Amino acid sequence: AIERTLSIIKPDATRRNLTGKINAKFEDAGLRIVAQKRIHLSPAQAGQFYAVHKERPFYGELVEFMASEPVVVQVLEGENAIAKNREVMGATNPANADAGTIRKEFALSVGENSVHGSDAAETAKEEIAFFFSGLELVG
Ligand code: CMP
């Protein structure tokens, strides 16, 4: 089915001017960027977005990193977009990511891993609504 998923190009990647190279990976995989904006999250906003990880030992570090510099938030659309995006991103830890994936090619560490992508249909819906209004979503 045609799905939409929420993607974030993280500060380690925007800082190194990798937005275009990462977007090319999405587009080459058949994912269409149907909404996109560059924003600088406050620590409170980053903390709210990652609230599900609140009890994890890396939460503070994750929130600080995501608020450190601008990110690009985007909605990707396509056939099986949620799973396809996770394939294109590669494993969370770049050390475990397959060749050709975004994280294998660009990520610096498990924390500074260049991209985030929704993990399931329900979270995709919530995460898209966190960043985008209906008016910003053009099919
Ligand atoms: P993401 O897909 O954005 O979802 C949660 C993030 O937490 C994950 O990518 C990683 O960047 C980060 N993360 C996961 N495990 C660790 C860890 N052990 N240390 C630091 N950050 C982590």
CSV table of N, CA and C and ligand atoms in Angstrom, one decimal:
chain,number,residue,atom,x,y,z
A,1,ALA,N,0.8,-1.2,0.0
A,1,ALA,CA,0.0,0.0,0.0
A,1,ALA,C,0.9,1.3,0.0
A,2,ILE,N,0.3,2.3,-0.5
A,2,ILE,CA,1.0,3.6,-0.5
A,2,ILE,C,1.0,4.1,1.0
A,3,GLU,N,2.1,4.4,1.6
A,3,GLU,CA,2.2,4.9,2.9
A,3,GLU,C,3.0,6.2,3.0
A,4,ARG,N,2.9,6.9,4.2
A,4,ARG,CA,3.7,8.0,4.5
A,4,ARG,C,4.5,7.8,5.7
A,5,THR,N,5.7,8.3,5.8
A,5,THR,CA,6.5,8.1,7.0
A,5,THR,C,7.2,9.4,7.3
A,6,LEU,N,7.6,9.6,8.6
A,6,LEU,CA,8.2,10.8,9.0
A,6,LEU,C,9.7,10.5,9.0
A,7,SER,N,10.5,11.4,8.4
A,7,SER,CA,11.9,11.3,8.4
A,7,SER,C,12.6,12.6,9.0
A,8,ILE,N,13.7,12.4,9.7
A,8,ILE,CA,14.4,13.6,10.2
A,8,ILE,C,15.9,13.4,9.7
A,9,ILE,N,16.4,14.4,9.1
A,9,ILE,CA,17.8,14.5,8.8
A,9,ILE,C,18.5,15.2,10.0
A,10,LYS,N,19.3,14.5,10.7
A,10,LYS,CA,19.8,14.9,12.1
A,10,LYS,C,20.9,16.0,12.0
A,11,PRO,N,21.2,16.6,13.1
A,11,PRO,CA,22.2,17.7,13.1
A,11,PRO,C,23.6,17.3,12.6
A,12,ASP,N,24.0,16.0,12.8
A,12,ASP,CA,25.4,15.6,12.3
A,12,ASP,C,25.4,15.7,10.8
A,13,ALA,N,24.2,15.5,10.2
A,13,ALA,CA,24.2,15.4,8.7
A,13,ALA,C,24.0,16.8,8.1
A,14,THR,N,23.1,17.6,8.7
A,14,THR,CA,22.8,19.0,8.2
A,14,THR,C,24.1,19.8,8.3
A,15,ARG,N,24.8,19.6,9.5
A,15,ARG,CA,26.1,20.3,9.7
A,15,ARG,C,27.1,20.0,8.6
A,16,ARG,N,27.1,18.8,8.1
A,16,ARG,CA,28.1,18.4,7.1
A,16,ARG,C,27.6,18.6,5.7
A,17,ASN,N,26.4,19.3,5.5
A,17,ASN,CA,25.9,19.6,4.2
A,17,ASN,C,25.5,18.4,3.4
A,18,LEU,N,24.9,17.4,4.1
A,18,LEU,CA,24.5,16.1,3.5
A,18,LEU,C,23.1,16.0,3.1
A,19,THR,N,22.3,17.1,3.3
A,19,THR,CA,20.9,17.0,3.0
A,19,THR,C,20.6,16.5,1.6
A,20,GLY,N,21.2,17.1,0.6
A,20,GLY,CA,21.0,16.7,-0.8
A,20,GLY,C,21.3,15.2,-1.0
A,21,LYS,N,22.5,14.8,-0.5
A,21,LYS,CA,23.0,13.4,-0.8
A,21,LYS,C,22.0,12.4,-0.1
A,22,ILE,N,21.5,12.8,1.1
A,22,ILE,CA,20.6,11.9,1.8
A,22,ILE,C,19.2,11.9,1.0
A,23,ASN,N,18.8,13.0,0.6
A,23,ASN,CA,17.5,13.1,-0.2
A,23,ASN,C,17.6,12.3,-1.5
A,24,ALA,N,18.8,12.3,-2.1
A,24,ALA,CA,19.0,11.5,-3.3
A,24,ALA,C,18.8,10.0,-3.0
A,25,LYS,N,19.2,9.5,-1.9
A,25,LYS,CA,19.0,8.1,-1.5
A,25,LYS,C,17.6,7.8,-1.4
A,26,PHE,N,16.8,8.7,-0.8
A,26,PHE,CA,15.4,8.5,-0.7
A,26,PHE,C,14.7,8.4,-2.0
A,27,GLU,N,15.0,9.4,-2.9
A,27,GLU,CA,14.4,9.5,-4.2
A,27,GLU,C,14.8,8.3,-5.1
A,28,ASP,N,16.1,7.9,-5.0
A,28,ASP,CA,16.5,6.8,-5.8
A,28,ASP,C,15.8,5.5,-5.4
A,29,ALA,N,15.4,5.4,-4.1
A,29,ALA,CA,14.6,4.2,-3.6
A,29,ALA,C,13.2,4.3,-3.9
A,30,GLY,N,12.7,5.4,-4.6
A,30,GLY,CA,11.3,5.5,-5.0
A,30,GLY,C,10.5,6.2,-4.0
A,31,LEU,N,11.1,6.8,-2.9
A,31,LEU,CA,10.4,7.6,-1.9
A,31,LEU,C,10.2,9.0,-2.4
A,32,ARG,N,9.0,9.6,-2.3
A,32,ARG,CA,8.8,10.9,-2.8
A,32,ARG,C,8.8,11.8,-1.5
A,33,ILE,N,9.5,13.0,-1.6
A,33,ILE,CA,9.5,13.9,-0.5
A,33,ILE,C,8.3,14.8,-0.7
A,34,VAL,N,7.2,14.6,0.1
A,34,VAL,CA,6.0,15.4,-0.1
A,34,VAL,C,5.8,16.6,0.8
A,35,ALA,N,6.7,16.6,1.8
A,35,ALA,CA,6.7,17.8,2.7
A,35,ALA,C,8.1,17.9,3.3
A,36,GLN,N,8.6,19.1,3.5
A,36,GLN,CA,10.0,19.2,4.1
A,36,GLN,C,10.3,20.6,4.6
A,37,LYS,N,10.9,20.7,5.8
A,37,LYS,CA,11.3,22.0,6.3
A,37,LYS,C,12.5,21.8,7.2
A,38,ARG,N,13.3,22.9,7.3
A,38,ARG,CA,14.5,22.9,8.1
A,38,ARG,C,14.1,23.7,9.4
A,39,ILE,N,14.3,23.1,10.5
A,39,ILE,CA,13.9,23.8,11.8
A,39,ILE,C,15.0,23.5,12.8
A,40,HIS,N,15.0,24.4,13.9
A,40,HIS,CA,15.9,24.2,15.0
A,40,HIS,C,15.1,23.9,16.2
A,41,LEU,N,15.1,22.6,16.6
A,41,LEU,CA,14.2,22.2,17.8
A,41,LEU,C,14.8,22.7,19.1
A,42,SER,N,13.9,23.1,20.0
A,42,SER,CA,14.3,23.4,21.3
A,42,SER,C,14.5,22.1,22.1
A,43,PRO,N,15.2,22.2,23.2
A,43,PRO,CA,15.4,20.9,24.0
A,43,PRO,C,14.0,20.4,24.4
A,44,ALA,N,13.1,21.2,24.7
A,44,ALA,CA,11.7,20.8,25.1
A,44,ALA,C,11.0,20.0,24.0
A,45,GLN,N,11.1,20.6,22.8
A,45,GLN,CA,10.5,19.9,21.6
A,45,GLN,C,11.2,18.6,21.3
A,46,ALA,N,12.5,18.6,21.3
A,46,ALA,CA,13.2,17.3,21.1
A,46,ALA,C,12.8,16.3,22.2
A,47,GLY,N,12.8,16.7,23.4
A,47,GLY,CA,12.4,15.8,24.5
A,47,GLY,C,11.0,15.3,24.3
A,48,GLN,N,10.1,16.1,23.8
A,48,GLN,CA,8.7,15.6,23.6
A,48,GLN,C,8.7,14.6,22.5
A,49,PHE,N,9.4,14.9,21.4
A,49,PHE,CA,9.4,14.0,20.3
A,49,PHE,C,9.9,12.6,20.7
A,50,TYR,N,10.9,12.6,21.5
A,50,TYR,CA,11.6,11.3,21.9
A,50,TYR,C,11.1,10.8,23.3
A,51,ALA,N,9.9,11.3,23.7
A,51,ALA,CA,9.4,11.0,25.0
A,51,ALA,C,9.4,9.5,25.3
A,52,VAL,N,9.2,8.7,24.2
A,52,VAL,CA,9.1,7.2,24.4
A,52,VAL,C,10.4,6.6,24.9
A,53,HIS,N,11.5,7.4,24.7
A,53,HIS,CA,12.8,6.9,25.2
A,53,HIS,C,13.3,7.5,26.5
A,54,LYS,N,12.3,8.2,27.2
A,54,LYS,CA,12.6,8.9,28.4
A,54,LYS,C,13.4,8.2,29.5
A,55,GLU,N,13.2,6.9,29.6
A,55,GLU,CA,13.8,6.1,30.7
A,55,GLU,C,15.2,5.5,30.2
A,56,ARG,N,15.5,5.7,28.9
A,56,ARG,CA,16.8,5.1,28.4
A,56,ARG,C,18.0,6.0,28.9
A,57,PRO,N,19.1,5.3,29.1
A,57,PRO,CA,20.3,6.0,29.6
A,57,PRO,C,20.8,7.1,28.6
A,58,PHE,N,20.5,6.9,27.4
A,58,PHE,CA,21.0,7.9,26.4
A,58,PHE,C,20.0,9.1,26.1
A,59,TYR,N,18.9,9.1,26.8
A,59,TYR,CA,17.9,10.1,26.5
A,59,TYR,C,18.4,11.6,26.6
A,60,GLY,N,19.1,11.9,27.7
A,60,GLY,CA,19.6,13.3,27.8
A,60,GLY,C,20.5,13.7,26.7
A,61,GLU,N,21.4,12.8,26.3
A,61,GLU,CA,22.4,13.0,25.2
A,61,GLU,C,21.6,13.1,23.9
A,62,LEU,N,20.6,12.3,23.7
A,62,LEU,CA,19.8,12.3,22.5
A,62,LEU,C,19.1,13.6,22.3
A,63,VAL,N,18.5,14.1,23.4
A,63,VAL,CA,17.7,15.4,23.3
A,63,VAL,C,18.7,16.5,23.1
A,64,GLU,N,19.8,16.5,23.8
A,64,GLU,CA,20.8,17.6,23.6
A,64,GLU,C,21.3,17.7,22.2
A,65,PHE,N,21.6,16.5,21.6
A,65,PHE,CA,22.1,16.4,20.3
A,65,PHE,C,21.1,16.9,19.2
A,66,MET,N,19.8,16.5,19.4
A,66,MET,CA,18.8,16.8,18.4
A,66,MET,C,18.4,18.3,18.5
A,67,ALA,N,18.7,19.0,19.6
A,67,ALA,CA,18.5,20.4,19.7
A,67,ALA,C,19.7,21.2,19.5
A,68,SER,N,20.8,20.6,19.1
A,68,SER,CA,22.1,21.3,19.0
A,68,SER,C,22.3,22.1,17.8
A,69,GLU,N,21.6,21.7,16.7
A,69,GLU,CA,21.8,22.4,15.4
A,69,GLU,C,20.5,22.1,14.6
A,70,PRO,N,20.3,22.8,13.5
A,70,PRO,CA,19.0,22.5,12.7
A,70,PRO,C,18.9,21.1,12.2
A,71,VAL,N,17.7,20.7,12.0
A,71,VAL,CA,17.4,19.4,11.4
A,71,VAL,C,16.5,19.7,10.2
A,72,VAL,N,16.3,18.7,9.4
A,72,VAL,CA,15.4,18.7,8.3
A,72,VAL,C,14.3,17.7,8.5
A,73,VAL,N,13.1,18.1,8.7
A,73,VAL,CA,12.0,17.1,9.0
A,73,VAL,C,11.2,17.0,7.6
A,74,GLN,N,10.8,15.8,7.3
A,74,GLN,CA,10.2,15.6,6.0
A,74,GLN,C,9.2,14.4,6.1
A,75,VAL,N,8.3,14.4,5.1
A,75,VAL,CA,7.4,13.3,5.0
A,75,VAL,C,7.7,12.6,3.7
A,76,LEU,N,8.0,11.3,3.8
A,76,LEU,CA,8.3,10.5,2.6
A,76,LEU,C,7.1,9.7,2.2
A,77,GLU,N,6.8,9.6,1.0
A,77,GLU,CA,5.6,8.8,0.5
A,77,GLU,C,6.0,7.8,-0.5
A,78,GLY,N,5.3,6.6,-0.5
A,78,GLY,CA,5.6,5.6,-1.5
A,78,GLY,C,5.1,4.3,-1.1
A,79,GLU,N,5.2,3.3,-2.0
A,79,GLU,CA,4.8,1.9,-1.7
A,79,GLU,C,5.6,1.4,-0.5
A,80,ASN,N,4.9,1.0,0.6
A,80,ASN,CA,5.6,0.5,1.8
A,80,ASN,C,6.6,1.4,2.3
A,81,ALA,N,6.3,2.7,2.4
A,81,ALA,CA,7.3,3.7,2.7
A,81,ALA,C,8.0,3.5,4.0
A,82,ILE,N,7.2,3.0,5.0
A,82,ILE,CA,7.8,2.9,6.4
A,82,ILE,C,8.9,1.9,6.4
A,83,ALA,N,8.7,0.7,5.8
A,83,ALA,CA,9.7,-0.3,5.8
A,83,ALA,C,10.8,0.1,4.8
A,84,LYS,N,10.4,0.6,3.7
A,84,LYS,CA,11.4,1.0,2.6
A,84,LYS,C,12.4,2.0,3.2
A,85,ASN,N,11.9,3.0,3.9
A,85,ASN,CA,12.7,4.0,4.5
A,85,ASN,C,13.7,3.4,5.5
A,86,ARG,N,13.2,2.4,6.3
A,86,ARG,CA,14.1,1.8,7.3
A,86,ARG,C,15.2,1.0,6.6
A,87,GLU,N,14.9,0.4,5.4
A,87,GLU,CA,15.9,-0.3,4.6
A,87,GLU,C,17.0,0.7,4.1
A,88,VAL,N,16.5,1.8,3.6
A,88,VAL,CA,17.4,2.8,3.0
A,88,VAL,C,18.3,3.4,4.1
A,89,MET,N,17.7,3.6,5.3
A,89,MET,CA,18.5,4.2,6.5
A,89,MET,C,19.6,3.2,6.9
A,90,GLY,N,19.3,1.9,7.0
A,90,GLY,CA,20.2,0.9,7.6
A,90,GLY,C,20.0,0.8,9.1
A,91,ALA,N,20.8,-0.1,9.7
A,91,ALA,CA,20.7,-0.3,11.1
A,91,ALA,C,21.0,1.0,12.0
A,92,THR,N,20.4,1.1,13.1
A,92,THR,CA,20.5,2.2,14.0
A,92,THR,C,22.0,2.5,14.3
A,93,ASN,N,22.8,1.4,14.6
A,93,ASN,CA,24.2,1.6,14.8
A,93,ASN,C,24.9,1.4,13.4
A,94,PRO,N,25.6,2.4,13.0
A,94,PRO,CA,26.2,2.4,11.6
A,94,PRO,C,27.2,1.2,11.5
A,95,ALA,N,27.7,0.7,12.6
A,95,ALA,CA,28.6,-0.4,12.6
A,95,ALA,C,27.9,-1.7,12.1
A,96,ASN,N,26.6,-1.7,12.3
A,96,ASN,CA,25.8,-2.9,11.9
A,96,ASN,C,25.0,-2.6,10.6
A,97,ALA,N,25.2,-1.5,10.0
A,97,ALA,CA,24.4,-1.1,8.8
A,97,ALA,C,25.0,-1.7,7.5
A,98,ASP,N,24.1,-2.1,6.6
A,98,ASP,CA,24.5,-2.7,5.3
A,98,ASP,C,25.2,-1.7,4.4
A,99,ALA,N,26.0,-2.2,3.5
A,99,ALA,CA,26.6,-1.3,2.5
A,99,ALA,C,25.6,-0.6,1.7
A,100,GLY,N,25.8,0.7,1.4
A,100,GLY,CA,24.9,1.4,0.5
A,100,GLY,C,23.8,2.2,1.3
A,101,THR,N,23.6,1.8,2.6
A,101,THR,CA,22.6,2.5,3.4
A,101,THR,C,23.1,3.9,3.8
A,102,ILE,N,22.2,4.8,4.2
A,102,ILE,CA,22.5,6.1,4.6
A,102,ILE,C,23.4,6.1,5.8
A,103,ARG,N,23.1,5.2,6.8
A,103,ARG,CA,23.9,5.2,8.0
A,103,ARG,C,25.3,4.6,7.8
A,104,LYS,N,25.4,3.6,6.9
A,104,LYS,CA,26.7,3.1,6.6
A,104,LYS,C,27.6,4.1,6.0
A,105,GLU,N,27.0,4.9,5.1
A,105,GLU,CA,27.8,5.9,4.3
A,105,GLU,C,28.1,7.1,5.1
A,106,PHE,N,27.1,7.6,6.0
A,106,PHE,CA,27.2,8.9,6.5
A,106,PHE,C,27.2,9.0,8.1
A,107,ALA,N,26.7,8.0,8.8
A,107,ALA,CA,26.5,8.2,10.2
A,107,ALA,C,27.9,8.1,10.9
A,108,LEU,N,28.0,8.9,12.0
A,108,LEU,CA,29.2,9.0,12.8
A,108,LEU,C,29.3,8.0,14.0
A,109,SER,N,28.1,7.7,14.5
A,109,SER,CA,28.0,6.8,15.7
A,109,SER,C,26.5,6.4,15.9
A,110,VAL,N,26.2,5.6,16.9
A,110,VAL,CA,24.9,5.2,17.1
A,110,VAL,C,24.0,6.4,17.5
A,111,GLY,N,24.6,7.4,18.2
A,111,GLY,CA,23.9,8.6,18.6
A,111,GLY,C,23.8,9.6,17.4
A,112,GLU,N,24.9,9.9,16.8
A,112,GLU,CA,24.9,10.8,15.6
A,112,GLU,C,24.8,9.9,14.4
A,113,ASN,N,23.6,9.5,14.2
A,113,ASN,CA,23.4,8.5,13.1
A,113,ASN,C,22.6,9.0,11.9
A,114,SER,N,22.7,10.3,11.7
A,114,SER,CA,22.3,11.0,10.5
A,114,SER,C,20.8,11.1,10.1
A,115,VAL,N,20.0,10.1,10.5
A,115,VAL,CA,18.6,10.1,10.1
A,115,VAL,C,17.8,9.4,11.2
A,116,HIS,N,16.5,9.8,11.2
A,116,HIS,CA,15.5,9.1,12.0
A,116,HIS,C,14.3,8.7,11.0
A,117,GLY,N,13.7,7.6,11.2
A,117,GLY,CA,12.5,7.2,10.5
A,117,GLY,C,11.5,6.5,11.4
A,118,SER,N,10.2,6.8,11.1
A,118,SER,CA,9.2,6.2,11.9
A,118,SER,C,9.3,4.6,11.8
A,119,ASP,N,8.9,4.0,12.9
A,119,ASP,CA,9.1,2.5,13.0
A,119,ASP,C,7.8,1.7,12.7
A,120,ALA,N,6.7,2.4,12.6
A,120,ALA,CA,5.4,1.6,12.3
A,120,ALA,C,4.3,2.6,11.9
A,121,ALA,N,3.2,2.1,11.4
A,121,ALA,CA,2.2,2.9,10.8
A,121,ALA,C,1.6,3.9,11.9
A,122,GLU,N,1.4,3.4,13.1
A,122,GLU,CA,0.8,4.3,14.1
A,122,GLU,C,1.8,5.4,14.5
A,123,THR,N,3.0,5.1,14.7
A,123,THR,CA,4.0,6.1,15.0
A,123,THR,C,4.2,7.1,13.9
A,124,ALA,N,4.2,6.6,12.7
A,124,ALA,CA,4.3,7.5,11.5
A,124,ALA,C,3.2,8.6,11.5
A,125,LYS,N,2.0,8.2,11.8
A,125,LYS,CA,0.9,9.1,11.9
A,125,LYS,C,1.1,10.1,12.9
A,126,GLU,N,1.5,9.7,14.1
A,126,GLU,CA,1.8,10.6,15.2
A,126,GLU,C,2.9,11.5,15.0
A,127,GLU,N,4.0,11.0,14.4
A,127,GLU,CA,5.2,11.8,14.2
A,127,GLU,C,5.0,12.8,13.1
A,128,ILE,N,4.2,12.5,12.0
A,128,ILE,CA,3.9,13.4,11.0
A,128,ILE,C,3.1,14.6,11.6
A,129,ALA,N,2.1,14.2,12.4
A,129,ALA,CA,1.2,15.3,13.0
A,129,ALA,C,2.0,16.1,14.0
A,130,PHE,N,3.1,15.6,14.5
A,130,PHE,CA,3.9,16.4,15.5
A,130,PHE,C,4.6,17.6,14.7
A,131,PHE,N,5.0,17.4,13.5
A,131,PHE,CA,5.7,18.4,12.8
A,131,PHE,C,4.9,19.1,11.7
A,132,PHE,N,3.9,18.5,11.1
A,132,PHE,CA,3.2,19.1,9.9
A,132,PHE,C,1.7,19.2,10.2
A,133,SER,N,1.2,20.3,9.6
A,133,SER,CA,-0.3,20.5,9.6
A,133,SER,C,-0.8,19.9,8.3
A,134,GLY,N,-2.1,19.7,8.3
A,134,GLY,CA,-2.8,19.2,7.0
A,134,GLY,C,-2.5,20.0,5.8
A,135,LEU,N,-2.4,21.3,6.0
A,135,LEU,CA,-2.2,22.3,4.9
A,135,LEU,C,-0.8,22.1,4.3
A,136,GLU,N,0.1,21.6,5.1
A,136,GLU,CA,1.5,21.5,4.6
A,136,GLU,C,1.7,20.1,3.8
A,137,LEU,N,0.7,19.3,3.8
A,137,LEU,CA,0.9,18.0,3.2
A,137,LEU,C,0.2,17.9,1.9
A,138,VAL,N,1.0,18.0,0.9
A,138,VAL,CA,0.5,18.0,-0.5
A,138,VAL,C,0.8,16.6,-1.1
A,139,GLY,N,-0.2,15.9,-1.6
A,139,GLY,CA,-0.1,14.6,-2.0
A,139,GLY,C,0.7,14.4,-3.3
B,1,CMP,P1,16.3,7.1,16.2
B,1,CMP,O1,15.8,6.3,15.1
B,1,CMP,O2,16.3,8.6,16.0
B,1,CMP,O3,15.6,6.8,17.5
B,1,CMP,C1,16.1,6.9,18.8
B,1,CMP,C2,17.6,7.3,18.8
B,1,CMP,O4,18.3,7.1,19.9
B,1,CMP,C3,18.3,6.4,17.7
B,1,CMP,O5,17.9,6.8,16.5
B,1,CMP,C4,19.7,6.7,18.1
B,1,CMP,O6,20.2,7.8,17.4
B,1,CMP,C5,19.6,7.0,19.6
B,1,CMP,N1,20.3,5.9,20.3
B,1,CMP,C6,19.9,4.6,20.3
B,1,CMP,N2,20.8,3.9,21.0
B,1,CMP,C7,21.7,4.8,21.5
B,1,CMP,C8,22.8,4.7,22.4
B,1,CMP,N3,23.2,3.5,22.8
B,1,CMP,N4,23.5,5.8,22.6
B,1,CMP,C9,23.1,7.0,22.1
B,1,CMP,N5,22.1,7.2,21.3
B,1,CMP,C10,21.4,6.1,21.0
